[in-house]
Amino acid sequence: MVHFSTGLLASFSAVHWYIFSPPFTLATGSLAAGGTLGILIPPSIGFIVYAFISETSVAKLFMAGICPGVILAVMFGTIIYVRCRLNPELGPAGPKTSFSEKIKALKDVLLIVLLFIIVIGGIYTGIMTPTEAGGVGAAGALCCAFLSREGMSWKKLMEALDEGMQMSAMISCIIIGVSILGYFIVATEIPLRMSDMIVGLQVNRYVIFTVVLLIYLALGMMMNIIPMIMLTMPIIFPTIQALGFDPIWFGVVTVIMMEMGQITPPVGINVFAISGVAKDVPMGTVFKGVIPFLAAQIFMIVILVLFPDVALFLANTLKTLAKIG
């Protein structure tokens, strides 16, 4: 009875802390968690790398990530809204603005939204291949930069090109290394033997699936998404296929797990980045702030396991469009 009372008191204290926690807990937690949505909502570098390794359709992966990404964004917004309603100090109301002022404020993001529609719409309708859409997106982003208020100077353009070349060189080196590793893995037949061994185990396939998710969660705490997918997917993907899981669906689940790894203690990369910017906020406070968002991501995984069509519905419409065309 004493242990039960102690546990109940601890739970009540935890809930009280989250409701009446300092404002920067919600601010830093939402920033760290919200920053992970970028690798799920297209265009996503995670999906591009996954498609390269697994030889699946980039367009289908992009479509599969839209619904889970929107649902997660709604979940995050709901968490913020509920916490602010319970404790208004977490998000004090700002000055009121008229409807016309809100419409004027949209001008700053109108070009970006239009570019997104052109790129994703071009892939979805089959007008452009993913590679062509990438070129259109890059050219469109450059035009948006020149048309922005700040404008695009030659200095900014050179800095952007320099950063782009560094990123391209890094990815190229990783691809070369992974290709060499791939030849070695194929020669040793490790993936085939591993998949045969795992499929032969007398356990439910969801037990193995859970173990794979835990591996990605642990790796996500310490590694960037690109090398993580490139190093592990050649070994894990054949097993996933042998177990009968849809490769497009698994790609969405994999990216969400990597999102979780970026905000999961003790080594969440996004939390370290936020803590480096908000130097007055202890890292432990940031980790506490991301826990509700982490719970939302876990719930999203459960939804995808129970209802795979949440991710596959839009991806399957591409097959329908191809038949009509």
PDB file of C-alpha atoms in Angstrom:
ATOM      1  CA  MET A   1       0.000   0.000   0.000  1.00  0.00           C
ATOM      2  CA  VAL A   2       2.904   2.306   0.824  1.00  0.00           C
ATOM      3  CA  HIS A   3       4.568   1.563  -2.535  1.00  0.00           C
ATOM      4  CA  PHE A   4       1.294   2.223  -4.371  1.00  0.00           C
ATOM      5  CA  SER A   5       0.847   5.567  -2.591  1.00  0.00           C
ATOM      6  CA  THR A   6       4.447   6.537  -3.333  1.00  0.00           C
ATOM      7  CA  GLY A   7       4.040   5.675  -7.022  1.00  0.00           C
ATOM      8  CA  LEU A   8       0.766   7.569  -7.223  1.00  0.00           C
ATOM      9  CA  LEU A   9       2.367  10.617  -5.614  1.00  0.00           C
ATOM     10  CA  ALA A  10       5.290  10.450  -8.034  1.00  0.00           C
ATOM     11  CA  SER A  11       2.913  10.253 -11.009  1.00  0.00           C
ATOM     12  CA  PHE A  12       0.926  13.211  -9.706  1.00  0.00           C
ATOM     13  CA  SER A  13       4.141  15.197  -9.221  1.00  0.00           C
ATOM     14  CA  ALA A  14       5.232  14.429 -12.793  1.00  0.00           C
ATOM     15  CA  VAL A  15       1.885  15.526 -14.239  1.00  0.00           C
ATOM     16  CA  HIS A  16       1.946  18.678 -12.072  1.00  0.00           C
ATOM     17  CA  TRP A  17       5.459  19.468 -13.308  1.00  0.00           C
ATOM     18  CA  TYR A  18       4.413  19.187 -16.962  1.00  0.00           C
ATOM     19  CA  ILE A  19       1.366  21.378 -16.449  1.00  0.00           C
ATOM     20  CA  PHE A  20       3.148  24.073 -14.486  1.00  0.00           C
ATOM     21  CA  SER A  21       6.667  23.732 -15.923  1.00  0.00           C
ATOM     22  CA  PRO A  22       8.653  26.838 -16.939  1.00  0.00           C
ATOM     23  CA  PRO A  23       7.799  28.332 -20.355  1.00  0.00           C
ATOM     24  CA  PHE A  24      11.145  27.411 -21.914  1.00  0.00           C
ATOM     25  CA  THR A  25      10.374  23.713 -21.334  1.00  0.00           C
ATOM     26  CA  LEU A  26       7.585  23.801 -23.894  1.00  0.00           C
ATOM     27  CA  ALA A  27       9.462  26.177 -26.196  1.00  0.00           C
ATOM     28  CA  THR A  28      12.656  24.124 -26.406  1.00  0.00           C
ATOM     29  CA  GLY A  29      10.794  20.794 -26.409  1.00  0.00           C
ATOM     30  CA  SER A  30       8.524  21.794 -29.286  1.00  0.00           C
ATOM     31  CA  LEU A  31      11.469  23.160 -31.292  1.00  0.00           C
ATOM     32  CA  ALA A  32      13.509  19.974 -30.823  1.00  0.00           C
ATOM     33  CA  ALA A  33      10.561  17.709 -31.696  1.00  0.00           C
ATOM     34  CA  GLY A  34       9.236  19.885 -34.520  1.00  0.00           C
ATOM     35  CA  GLY A  35      12.643  19.879 -36.157  1.00  0.00           C
ATOM     36  CA  THR A  36      12.336  16.129 -36.771  1.00  0.00           C
ATOM     37  CA  LEU A  37       9.266  16.476 -39.027  1.00  0.00           C
ATOM     38  CA  GLY A  38      11.456  17.714 -41.866  1.00  0.00           C
ATOM     39  CA  ILE A  39      12.741  14.206 -42.640  1.00  0.00           C
ATOM     40  CA  LEU A  40       9.191  12.796 -42.879  1.00  0.00           C
ATOM     41  CA  ILE A  41       7.260  15.386 -44.882  1.00  0.00           C
ATOM     42  CA  PRO A  42       8.506  15.485 -48.512  1.00  0.00           C
ATOM     43  CA  PRO A  43      10.808  16.356 -50.049  1.00  0.00           C
ATOM     44  CA  SER A  44      12.790  14.217 -47.589  1.00  0.00           C
ATOM     45  CA  ILE A  45      16.442  13.259 -47.873  1.00  0.00           C
ATOM     46  CA  GLY A  46      15.698  10.236 -45.679  1.00  0.00           C
ATOM     47  CA  PHE A  47      13.220   8.837 -48.203  1.00  0.00           C
ATOM     48  CA  ILE A  48      15.603   9.508 -51.103  1.00  0.00           C
ATOM     49  CA  VAL A  49      18.415   7.567 -49.428  1.00  0.00           C
ATOM     50  CA  TYR A  50      16.022   4.782 -48.404  1.00  0.00           C
ATOM     51  CA  ALA A  51      14.764   4.496 -51.998  1.00  0.00           C
ATOM     52  CA  PHE A  52      18.346   4.341 -53.278  1.00  0.00           C
ATOM     53  CA  ILE A  53      19.255   1.469 -50.968  1.00  0.00           C
ATOM     54  CA  SER A  54      15.977  -0.485 -51.113  1.00  0.00           C
ATOM     55  CA  GLU A  55      15.316   0.187 -54.829  1.00  0.00           C
ATOM     56  CA  THR A  56      11.798   1.438 -54.112  1.00  0.00           C
ATOM     57  CA  SER A  57       9.918   4.369 -55.664  1.00  0.00           C
ATOM     58  CA  VAL A  58      10.856   7.810 -54.354  1.00  0.00           C
ATOM     59  CA  ALA A  59       7.492   9.188 -55.493  1.00  0.00           C
ATOM     60  CA  LYS A  60       5.581   6.543 -53.534  1.00  0.00           C
ATOM     61  CA  LEU A  61       7.694   7.171 -50.439  1.00  0.00           C
ATOM     62  CA  PHE A  62       7.028  10.899 -50.699  1.00  0.00           C
ATOM     63  CA  MET A  63       3.293  10.272 -50.946  1.00  0.00           C
ATOM     64  CA  ALA A  64       3.410   7.751 -48.088  1.00  0.00           C
ATOM     65  CA  GLY A  65       5.039  10.295 -45.779  1.00  0.00           C
ATOM     66  CA  ILE A  66       2.418  13.033 -46.239  1.00  0.00           C
ATOM     67  CA  CYS A  67      -0.461  11.638 -44.127  1.00  0.00           C
ATOM     68  CA  PRO A  68       1.723  10.469 -41.182  1.00  0.00           C
ATOM     69  CA  GLY A  69       3.583  13.784 -41.310  1.00  0.00           C
ATOM     70  CA  VAL A  70       0.379  15.822 -41.214  1.00  0.00           C
ATOM     71  CA  ILE A  71      -1.064  13.650 -38.420  1.00  0.00           C
ATOM     72  CA  LEU A  72       2.121  14.061 -36.364  1.00  0.00           C
ATOM     73  CA  ALA A  73       2.066  17.827 -36.921  1.00  0.00           C
ATOM     74  CA  VAL A  74      -1.562  17.917 -35.703  1.00  0.00           C
ATOM     75  CA  MET A  75      -0.590  15.819 -32.665  1.00  0.00           C
ATOM     76  CA  PHE A  76       2.267  18.187 -31.850  1.00  0.00           C
ATOM     77  CA  GLY A  77      -0.024  21.189 -32.217  1.00  0.00           C
ATOM     78  CA  THR A  78      -2.625  19.552 -29.984  1.00  0.00           C
ATOM     79  CA  ILE A  79      -0.012  18.878 -27.297  1.00  0.00           C
ATOM     80  CA  ILE A  80       1.075  22.523 -27.378  1.00  0.00           C
ATOM     81  CA  TYR A  81      -2.526  23.763 -27.310  1.00  0.00           C
ATOM     82  CA  VAL A  82      -3.564  21.537 -24.393  1.00  0.00           C
ATOM     83  CA  ARG A  83      -0.503  22.427 -22.337  1.00  0.00           C
ATOM     84  CA  CYS A  84      -1.039  26.147 -22.951  1.00  0.00           C
ATOM     85  CA  ARG A  85      -4.704  25.835 -21.980  1.00  0.00           C
ATOM     86  CA  LEU A  86      -3.739  24.109 -18.732  1.00  0.00           C
ATOM     87  CA  ASN A  87      -0.960  26.593 -18.052  1.00  0.00           C
ATOM     88  CA  PRO A  88      -1.317  29.847 -20.054  1.00  0.00           C
ATOM     89  CA  GLU A  89       2.137  30.988 -18.910  1.00  0.00           C
ATOM     90  CA  LEU A  90       3.679  28.401 -21.248  1.00  0.00           C
ATOM     91  CA  GLY A  91       2.352  30.303 -24.267  1.00  0.00           C
ATOM     92  CA  PRO A  92       1.112  33.778 -23.380  1.00  0.00           C
ATOM     93  CA  ALA A  93      -1.209  35.393 -25.916  1.00  0.00           C
ATOM     94  CA  GLY A  94       0.428  37.756 -28.358  1.00  0.00           C
ATOM     95  CA  PRO A  95      -0.945  41.037 -29.669  1.00  0.00           C
ATOM     96  CA  LYS A  96      -4.143  40.774 -31.717  1.00  0.00           C
ATOM     97  CA  THR A  97      -3.884  41.244 -35.467  1.00  0.00           C
ATOM     98  CA  SER A  98      -6.550  41.884 -38.066  1.00  0.00           C
ATOM     99  CA  PHE A  99      -7.462  39.412 -40.787  1.00  0.00           C
ATOM    100  CA  SER A 100      -5.918  41.615 -43.458  1.00  0.00           C
ATOM    101  CA  GLU A 101      -2.613  41.694 -41.571  1.00  0.00           C
ATOM    102  CA  LYS A 102      -2.624  37.902 -41.366  1.00  0.00           C
ATOM    103  CA  ILE A 103      -3.175  37.660 -45.123  1.00  0.00           C
ATOM    104  CA  LYS A 104      -0.308  40.085 -45.739  1.00  0.00           C
ATOM    105  CA  ALA A 105       1.961  37.972 -43.513  1.00  0.00           C
ATOM    106  CA  LEU A 106       1.336  34.968 -45.785  1.00  0.00           C
ATOM    107  CA  LYS A 107       3.130  36.738 -48.624  1.00  0.00           C
ATOM    108  CA  ASP A 108       6.479  35.742 -47.094  1.00  0.00           C
ATOM    109  CA  VAL A 109       5.693  32.017 -47.383  1.00  0.00           C
ATOM    110  CA  LEU A 110       3.540  32.057 -50.524  1.00  0.00           C
ATOM    111  CA  LEU A 111       6.458  31.388 -52.877  1.00  0.00           C
ATOM    112  CA  ILE A 112       7.707  28.481 -50.752  1.00  0.00           C
ATOM    113  CA  VAL A 113       4.235  26.894 -50.647  1.00  0.00           C
ATOM    114  CA  LEU A 114       3.901  27.362 -54.417  1.00  0.00           C
ATOM    115  CA  LEU A 115       7.308  25.738 -54.976  1.00  0.00           C
ATOM    116  CA  PHE A 116       6.314  22.799 -52.765  1.00  0.00           C
ATOM    117  CA  ILE A 117       3.101  22.299 -54.755  1.00  0.00           C
ATOM    118  CA  ILE A 118       4.958  22.418 -58.070  1.00  0.00           C
ATOM    119  CA  VAL A 119       7.627  19.905 -57.014  1.00  0.00           C
ATOM    120  CA  ILE A 120       5.410  17.394 -55.213  1.00  0.00           C
ATOM    121  CA  GLY A 121       2.539  17.888 -57.666  1.00  0.00           C
ATOM    122  CA  GLY A 122       4.906  17.286 -60.569  1.00  0.00           C
ATOM    123  CA  ILE A 123       6.068  14.002 -59.066  1.00  0.00           C
ATOM    124  CA  TYR A 124       2.563  12.940 -58.082  1.00  0.00           C
ATOM    125  CA  THR A 125       1.062  13.607 -61.528  1.00  0.00           C
ATOM    126  CA  GLY A 126       3.988  12.030 -63.370  1.00  0.00           C
ATOM    127  CA  ILE A 127       4.965  15.240 -65.171  1.00  0.00           C
ATOM    128  CA  MET A 128       8.443  15.101 -63.613  1.00  0.00           C
ATOM    129  CA  THR A 129      10.672  12.334 -62.339  1.00  0.00           C
ATOM    130  CA  PRO A 130      12.097  12.783 -58.810  1.00  0.00           C
ATOM    131  CA  THR A 131      15.452  13.794 -60.341  1.00  0.00           C
ATOM    132  CA  GLU A 132      13.822  16.390 -62.596  1.00  0.00           C
ATOM    133  CA  ALA A 133      11.718  17.628 -59.675  1.00  0.00           C
ATOM    134  CA  GLY A 134      14.916  18.100 -57.670  1.00  0.00           C
ATOM    135  CA  GLY A 135      16.325  20.324 -60.431  1.00  0.00           C
ATOM    136  CA  VAL A 136      13.089  22.317 -60.643  1.00  0.00           C
ATOM    137  CA  GLY A 137      13.065  22.663 -56.848  1.00  0.00           C
ATOM    138  CA  ALA A 138      16.656  23.921 -56.775  1.00  0.00           C
ATOM    139  CA  ALA A 139      15.989  26.434 -59.540  1.00  0.00           C
ATOM    140  CA  GLY A 140      12.749  27.520 -57.877  1.00  0.00           C
ATOM    141  CA  ALA A 141      14.468  27.964 -54.513  1.00  0.00           C
ATOM    142  CA  LEU A 142      17.100  30.144 -56.183  1.00  0.00           C
ATOM    143  CA  CYS A 143      14.368  32.298 -57.761  1.00  0.00           C
ATOM    144  CA  CYS A 144      12.619  32.579 -54.365  1.00  0.00           C
ATOM    145  CA  ALA A 145      15.882  33.744 -52.812  1.00  0.00           C
ATOM    146  CA  PHE A 146      16.300  36.493 -55.445  1.00  0.00           C
ATOM    147  CA  LEU A 147      12.670  37.584 -54.999  1.00  0.00           C
ATOM    148  CA  SER A 148      12.805  37.660 -51.186  1.00  0.00           C
ATOM    149  CA  ARG A 149      13.010  40.873 -49.185  1.00  0.00           C
ATOM    150  CA  GLU A 150      16.633  40.335 -48.208  1.00  0.00           C
ATOM    151  CA  GLY A 151      17.576  39.459 -51.786  1.00  0.00           C
ATOM    152  CA  MET A 152      20.392  37.201 -52.962  1.00  0.00           C
ATOM    153  CA  SER A 153      23.875  38.669 -53.072  1.00  0.00           C
ATOM    154  CA  TRP A 154      26.881  37.046 -54.734  1.00  0.00           C
ATOM    155  CA  LYS A 155      28.359  36.424 -51.288  1.00  0.00           C
ATOM    156  CA  LYS A 156      25.281  34.536 -50.125  1.00  0.00           C
ATOM    157  CA  LEU A 157      25.177  32.587 -53.398  1.00  0.00           C
ATOM    158  CA  MET A 158      28.830  31.544 -53.051  1.00  0.00           C
ATOM    159  CA  GLU A 159      28.257  30.495 -49.435  1.00  0.00           C
ATOM    160  CA  ALA A 160      25.239  28.428 -50.466  1.00  0.00           C
ATOM    161  CA  LEU A 161      27.167  26.786 -53.313  1.00  0.00           C
ATOM    162  CA  ASP A 162      30.092  26.048 -51.002  1.00  0.00           C
ATOM    163  CA  GLU A 163      27.803  24.438 -48.434  1.00  0.00           C
ATOM    164  CA  GLY A 164      26.042  22.483 -51.181  1.00  0.00           C
ATOM    165  CA  MET A 165      29.321  21.165 -52.574  1.00  0.00           C
ATOM    166  CA  GLN A 166      30.459  20.095 -49.122  1.00  0.00           C
ATOM    167  CA  MET A 167      27.181  18.243 -48.553  1.00  0.00           C
ATOM    168  CA  SER A 168      27.351  16.611 -52.004  1.00  0.00           C
ATOM    169  CA  ALA A 169      30.964  15.530 -51.427  1.00  0.00           C
ATOM    170  CA  MET A 170      30.070  14.051 -48.043  1.00  0.00           C
ATOM    171  CA  ILE A 171      27.115  12.105 -49.478  1.00  0.00           C
ATOM    172  CA  SER A 172      29.234  10.928 -52.429  1.00  0.00           C
ATOM    173  CA  CYS A 173      31.914   9.602 -50.085  1.00  0.00           C
ATOM    174  CA  ILE A 174      29.264   7.809 -48.038  1.00  0.00           C
ATOM    175  CA  ILE A 175      27.754   6.292 -51.205  1.00  0.00           C
ATOM    176  CA  ILE A 176      31.189   5.073 -52.344  1.00  0.00           C
ATOM    177  CA  GLY A 177      31.834   3.506 -48.951  1.00  0.00           C
ATOM    178  CA  VAL A 178      28.384   1.928 -48.828  1.00  0.00           C
ATOM    179  CA  SER A 179      28.793   0.551 -52.355  1.00  0.00           C
ATOM    180  CA  ILE A 180      32.025  -1.162 -51.318  1.00  0.00           C
ATOM    181  CA  LEU A 181      30.315  -2.452 -48.181  1.00  0.00           C
ATOM    182  CA  GLY A 182      27.400  -3.625 -50.340  1.00  0.00           C
ATOM    183  CA  TYR A 183      29.677  -5.722 -52.563  1.00  0.00           C
ATOM    184  CA  PHE A 184      31.238  -7.268 -49.475  1.00  0.00           C
ATOM    185  CA  ILE A 185      27.839  -8.026 -47.940  1.00  0.00           C
ATOM    186  CA  VAL A 186      26.569  -9.605 -51.168  1.00  0.00           C
ATOM    187  CA  ALA A 187      29.721 -11.720 -51.491  1.00  0.00           C
ATOM    188  CA  THR A 188      29.406 -13.042 -47.949  1.00  0.00           C
ATOM    189  CA  GLU A 189      25.613 -13.624 -48.319  1.00  0.00           C
ATOM    190  CA  ILE A 190      25.066 -12.187 -44.839  1.00  0.00           C
ATOM    191  CA  PRO A 191      21.630 -10.662 -45.566  1.00  0.00           C
ATOM    192  CA  LEU A 192      20.262 -13.871 -47.097  1.00  0.00           C
ATOM    193  CA  ARG A 193      21.553 -16.080 -44.308  1.00  0.00           C
ATOM    194  CA  MET A 194      20.362 -13.621 -41.688  1.00  0.00           C
ATOM    195  CA  SER A 195      16.869 -13.400 -43.211  1.00  0.00           C
ATOM    196  CA  ASP A 196      16.624 -17.189 -43.510  1.00  0.00           C
ATOM    197  CA  MET A 197      17.682 -17.589 -39.883  1.00  0.00           C
ATOM    198  CA  ILE A 198      15.257 -14.945 -38.599  1.00  0.00           C
ATOM    199  CA  VAL A 199      12.333 -16.214 -40.698  1.00  0.00           C
ATOM    200  CA  GLY A 200      13.028 -19.709 -39.389  1.00  0.00           C
ATOM    201  CA  LEU A 201      12.617 -18.569 -35.775  1.00  0.00           C
ATOM    202  CA  GLN A 202       9.367 -19.683 -34.173  1.00  0.00           C
ATOM    203  CA  VAL A 203       8.340 -16.166 -33.126  1.00  0.00           C
ATOM    204  CA  ASN A 204       5.745 -13.704 -34.318  1.00  0.00           C
ATOM    205  CA  ARG A 205       7.067 -11.388 -37.039  1.00  0.00           C
ATOM    206  CA  TYR A 206       6.070  -8.346 -35.003  1.00  0.00           C
ATOM    207  CA  VAL A 207       8.519  -9.408 -32.287  1.00  0.00           C
ATOM    208  CA  ILE A 208      11.347  -9.196 -34.824  1.00  0.00           C
ATOM    209  CA  PHE A 209       9.875  -5.963 -36.155  1.00  0.00           C
ATOM    210  CA  THR A 210       9.982  -4.489 -32.636  1.00  0.00           C
ATOM    211  CA  VAL A 211      13.639  -5.488 -32.235  1.00  0.00           C
ATOM    212  CA  VAL A 212      14.473  -3.750 -35.532  1.00  0.00           C
ATOM    213  CA  LEU A 213      12.686  -0.599 -34.347  1.00  0.00           C
ATOM    214  CA  LEU A 214      14.642  -0.598 -31.084  1.00  0.00           C
ATOM    215  CA  ILE A 215      17.893  -0.907 -33.059  1.00  0.00           C
ATOM    216  CA  TYR A 216      16.972   2.119 -35.176  1.00  0.00           C
ATOM    217  CA  LEU A 217      15.914   4.038 -32.087  1.00  0.00           C
ATOM    218  CA  ALA A 218      19.316   3.428 -30.502  1.00  0.00           C
ATOM    219  CA  LEU A 219      21.195   4.299 -33.696  1.00  0.00           C
ATOM    220  CA  GLY A 220      19.118   7.453 -34.145  1.00  0.00           C
ATOM    221  CA  MET A 221      20.459   8.764 -30.853  1.00  0.00           C
ATOM    222  CA  MET A 222      24.021   8.722 -32.137  1.00  0.00           C
ATOM    223  CA  MET A 223      24.032   8.892 -35.946  1.00  0.00           C
ATOM    224  CA  ASN A 224      22.738  11.077 -38.754  1.00  0.00           C
ATOM    225  CA  ILE A 225      19.905   9.643 -40.838  1.00  0.00           C
ATOM    226  CA  ILE A 226      21.931   9.290 -44.082  1.00  0.00           C
ATOM    227  CA  PRO A 227      24.797   7.053 -42.877  1.00  0.00           C
ATOM    228  CA  MET A 228      22.373   5.190 -40.616  1.00  0.00           C
ATOM    229  CA  ILE A 229      20.142   4.081 -43.494  1.00  0.00           C
ATOM    230  CA  MET A 230      23.061   3.367 -45.810  1.00  0.00           C
ATOM    231  CA  LEU A 231      24.918   1.199 -43.299  1.00  0.00           C
ATOM    232  CA  THR A 232      22.005  -0.812 -41.917  1.00  0.00           C
ATOM    233  CA  MET A 233      19.432  -1.117 -44.701  1.00  0.00           C
ATOM    234  CA  PRO A 234      21.387  -3.570 -46.922  1.00  0.00           C
ATOM    235  CA  ILE A 235      21.367  -6.026 -44.011  1.00  0.00           C
ATOM    236  CA  ILE A 236      17.930  -5.371 -42.498  1.00  0.00           C
ATOM    237  CA  PHE A 237      15.845  -4.810 -45.643  1.00  0.00           C
ATOM    238  CA  PRO A 238      15.992  -8.424 -46.956  1.00  0.00           C
ATOM    239  CA  THR A 239      14.751  -9.629 -43.575  1.00  0.00           C
ATOM    240  CA  ILE A 240      11.857  -7.165 -43.626  1.00  0.00           C
ATOM    241  CA  GLN A 241      10.887  -8.350 -47.112  1.00  0.00           C
ATOM    242  CA  ALA A 242      11.121 -11.992 -46.073  1.00  0.00           C
ATOM    243  CA  LEU A 243       8.777 -11.291 -43.145  1.00  0.00           C
ATOM    244  CA  GLY A 244       6.159  -9.918 -45.565  1.00  0.00           C
ATOM    245  CA  PHE A 245       6.196  -6.227 -44.600  1.00  0.00           C
ATOM    246  CA  ASP A 246       5.472  -3.642 -47.278  1.00  0.00           C
ATOM    247  CA  PRO A 247       8.749  -1.840 -48.203  1.00  0.00           C
ATOM    248  CA  ILE A 248       7.032   1.546 -48.672  1.00  0.00           C
ATOM    249  CA  TRP A 249       5.268   1.250 -45.315  1.00  0.00           C
ATOM    250  CA  PHE A 250       8.508   0.167 -43.618  1.00  0.00           C
ATOM    251  CA  GLY A 251      10.283   3.204 -45.082  1.00  0.00           C
ATOM    252  CA  VAL A 252       7.816   5.525 -43.348  1.00  0.00           C
ATOM    253  CA  VAL A 253       8.144   3.636 -40.058  1.00  0.00           C
ATOM    254  CA  THR A 254      11.939   3.712 -40.322  1.00  0.00           C
ATOM    255  CA  VAL A 255      12.033   7.486 -40.818  1.00  0.00           C
ATOM    256  CA  ILE A 256       9.693   8.047 -37.840  1.00  0.00           C
ATOM    257  CA  MET A 257      11.933   5.855 -35.666  1.00  0.00           C
ATOM    258  CA  MET A 258      14.918   7.939 -36.697  1.00  0.00           C
ATOM    259  CA  GLU A 259      12.968  11.066 -35.786  1.00  0.00           C
ATOM    260  CA  MET A 260      12.444   9.590 -32.330  1.00  0.00           C
ATOM    261  CA  GLY A 261      16.137   8.815 -32.011  1.00  0.00           C
ATOM    262  CA  GLN A 262      16.996  12.474 -32.604  1.00  0.00           C
ATOM    263  CA  ILE A 263      15.088  13.566 -29.473  1.00  0.00           C
ATOM    264  CA  THR A 264      15.442  10.490 -27.257  1.00  0.00           C
ATOM    265  CA  PRO A 265      17.684  10.701 -24.182  1.00  0.00           C
ATOM    266  CA  PRO A 266      20.486  10.350 -23.462  1.00  0.00           C
ATOM    267  CA  VAL A 267      21.944  11.186 -26.899  1.00  0.00           C
ATOM    268  CA  GLY A 268      19.301  13.121 -28.853  1.00  0.00           C
ATOM    269  CA  ILE A 269      21.083  15.118 -31.578  1.00  0.00           C
ATOM    270  CA  ASN A 270      18.321  17.730 -31.845  1.00  0.00           C
ATOM    271  CA  VAL A 271      18.326  18.241 -28.077  1.00  0.00           C
ATOM    272  CA  PHE A 272      22.067  18.919 -28.141  1.00  0.00           C
ATOM    273  CA  ALA A 273      21.522  21.461 -30.932  1.00  0.00           C
ATOM    274  CA  ILE A 274      18.748  23.271 -29.014  1.00  0.00           C
ATOM    275  CA  SER A 275      20.792  23.203 -25.828  1.00  0.00           C
ATOM    276  CA  GLY A 276      23.712  24.756 -27.713  1.00  0.00           C
ATOM    277  CA  VAL A 277      21.543  27.666 -28.828  1.00  0.00           C
ATOM    278  CA  ALA A 278      19.559  28.129 -25.580  1.00  0.00           C
ATOM    279  CA  LYS A 279      22.602  28.059 -23.326  1.00  0.00           C
ATOM    280  CA  ASP A 280      20.656  29.100 -20.218  1.00  0.00           C
ATOM    281  CA  VAL A 281      18.343  26.067 -20.445  1.00  0.00           C
ATOM    282  CA  PRO A 282      19.710  22.843 -18.904  1.00  0.00           C
ATOM    283  CA  MET A 283      19.781  19.871 -21.273  1.00  0.00           C
ATOM    284  CA  GLY A 284      17.710  17.819 -18.834  1.00  0.00           C
ATOM    285  CA  THR A 285      14.930  20.382 -19.091  1.00  0.00           C
ATOM    286  CA  VAL A 286      14.920  20.091 -22.890  1.00  0.00           C
ATOM    287  CA  PHE A 287      14.720  16.297 -22.645  1.00  0.00           C
ATOM    288  CA  LYS A 288      11.753  16.602 -20.277  1.00  0.00           C
ATOM    289  CA  GLY A 289      10.079  18.977 -22.704  1.00  0.00           C
ATOM    290  CA  VAL A 290      10.243  16.519 -25.623  1.00  0.00           C
ATOM    291  CA  ILE A 291       8.685  13.577 -23.728  1.00  0.00           C
ATOM    292  CA  PRO A 292       5.049  14.387 -24.742  1.00  0.00           C
ATOM    293  CA  PHE A 293       6.129  14.704 -28.385  1.00  0.00           C
ATOM    294  CA  LEU A 294       8.055  11.447 -28.116  1.00  0.00           C
ATOM    295  CA  ALA A 295       4.866   9.790 -26.848  1.00  0.00           C
ATOM    296  CA  ALA A 296       3.024  11.166 -29.914  1.00  0.00           C
ATOM    297  CA  GLN A 297       5.586   9.588 -32.240  1.00  0.00           C
ATOM    298  CA  ILE A 298       5.237   6.231 -30.473  1.00  0.00           C
ATOM    299  CA  PHE A 299       1.463   6.511 -30.871  1.00  0.00           C
ATOM    300  CA  MET A 300       1.982   7.242 -34.585  1.00  0.00           C
ATOM    301  CA  ILE A 301       3.963   4.009 -34.944  1.00  0.00           C
ATOM    302  CA  VAL A 302       1.118   2.108 -33.279  1.00  0.00           C
ATOM    303  CA  ILE A 303      -1.371   3.701 -35.698  1.00  0.00           C
ATOM    304  CA  LEU A 304       0.748   2.672 -38.687  1.00  0.00           C
ATOM    305  CA  VAL A 305       1.025  -0.909 -37.413  1.00  0.00           C
ATOM    306  CA  LEU A 306      -2.730  -1.178 -36.833  1.00  0.00           C
ATOM    307  CA  PHE A 307      -3.741   0.784 -39.953  1.00  0.00           C
ATOM    308  CA  PRO A 308      -1.011   0.525 -42.644  1.00  0.00           C
ATOM    309  CA  ASP A 309      -3.246   2.302 -45.177  1.00  0.00           C
ATOM    310  CA  VAL A 310      -2.626   5.568 -43.325  1.00  0.00           C
ATOM    311  CA  ALA A 311       0.755   5.554 -45.069  1.00  0.00           C
ATOM    312  CA  LEU A 312      -0.076   3.467 -48.142  1.00  0.00           C
ATOM    313  CA  PHE A 313      -3.311   5.134 -49.280  1.00  0.00           C
ATOM    314  CA  LEU A 314      -1.707   8.029 -51.189  1.00  0.00           C
ATOM    315  CA  ALA A 315       1.183   5.836 -52.375  1.00  0.00           C
ATOM    316  CA  ASN A 316      -1.270   3.327 -53.882  1.00  0.00           C
ATOM    317  CA  THR A 317      -3.074   6.077 -55.790  1.00  0.00           C
ATOM    318  CA  LEU A 318       0.072   6.435 -57.898  1.00  0.00           C
ATOM    319  CA  LYS A 319      -0.562   2.912 -59.243  1.00  0.00           C
ATOM    320  CA  THR A 320      -4.110   3.918 -60.111  1.00  0.00           C
ATOM    321  CA  LEU A 321      -2.927   7.045 -61.956  1.00  0.00           C
ATOM    322  CA  ALA A 322      -0.373   4.991 -63.878  1.00  0.00           C
ATOM    323  CA  LYS A 323      -3.089   2.585 -65.059  1.00  0.00           C
ATOM    324  CA  ILE A 324      -5.378   5.452 -66.097  1.00  0.00           C
ATOM    325  CA  GLY A 325      -2.553   7.116 -68.008  1.00  0.00           C
TER     326      GLY A 325
END
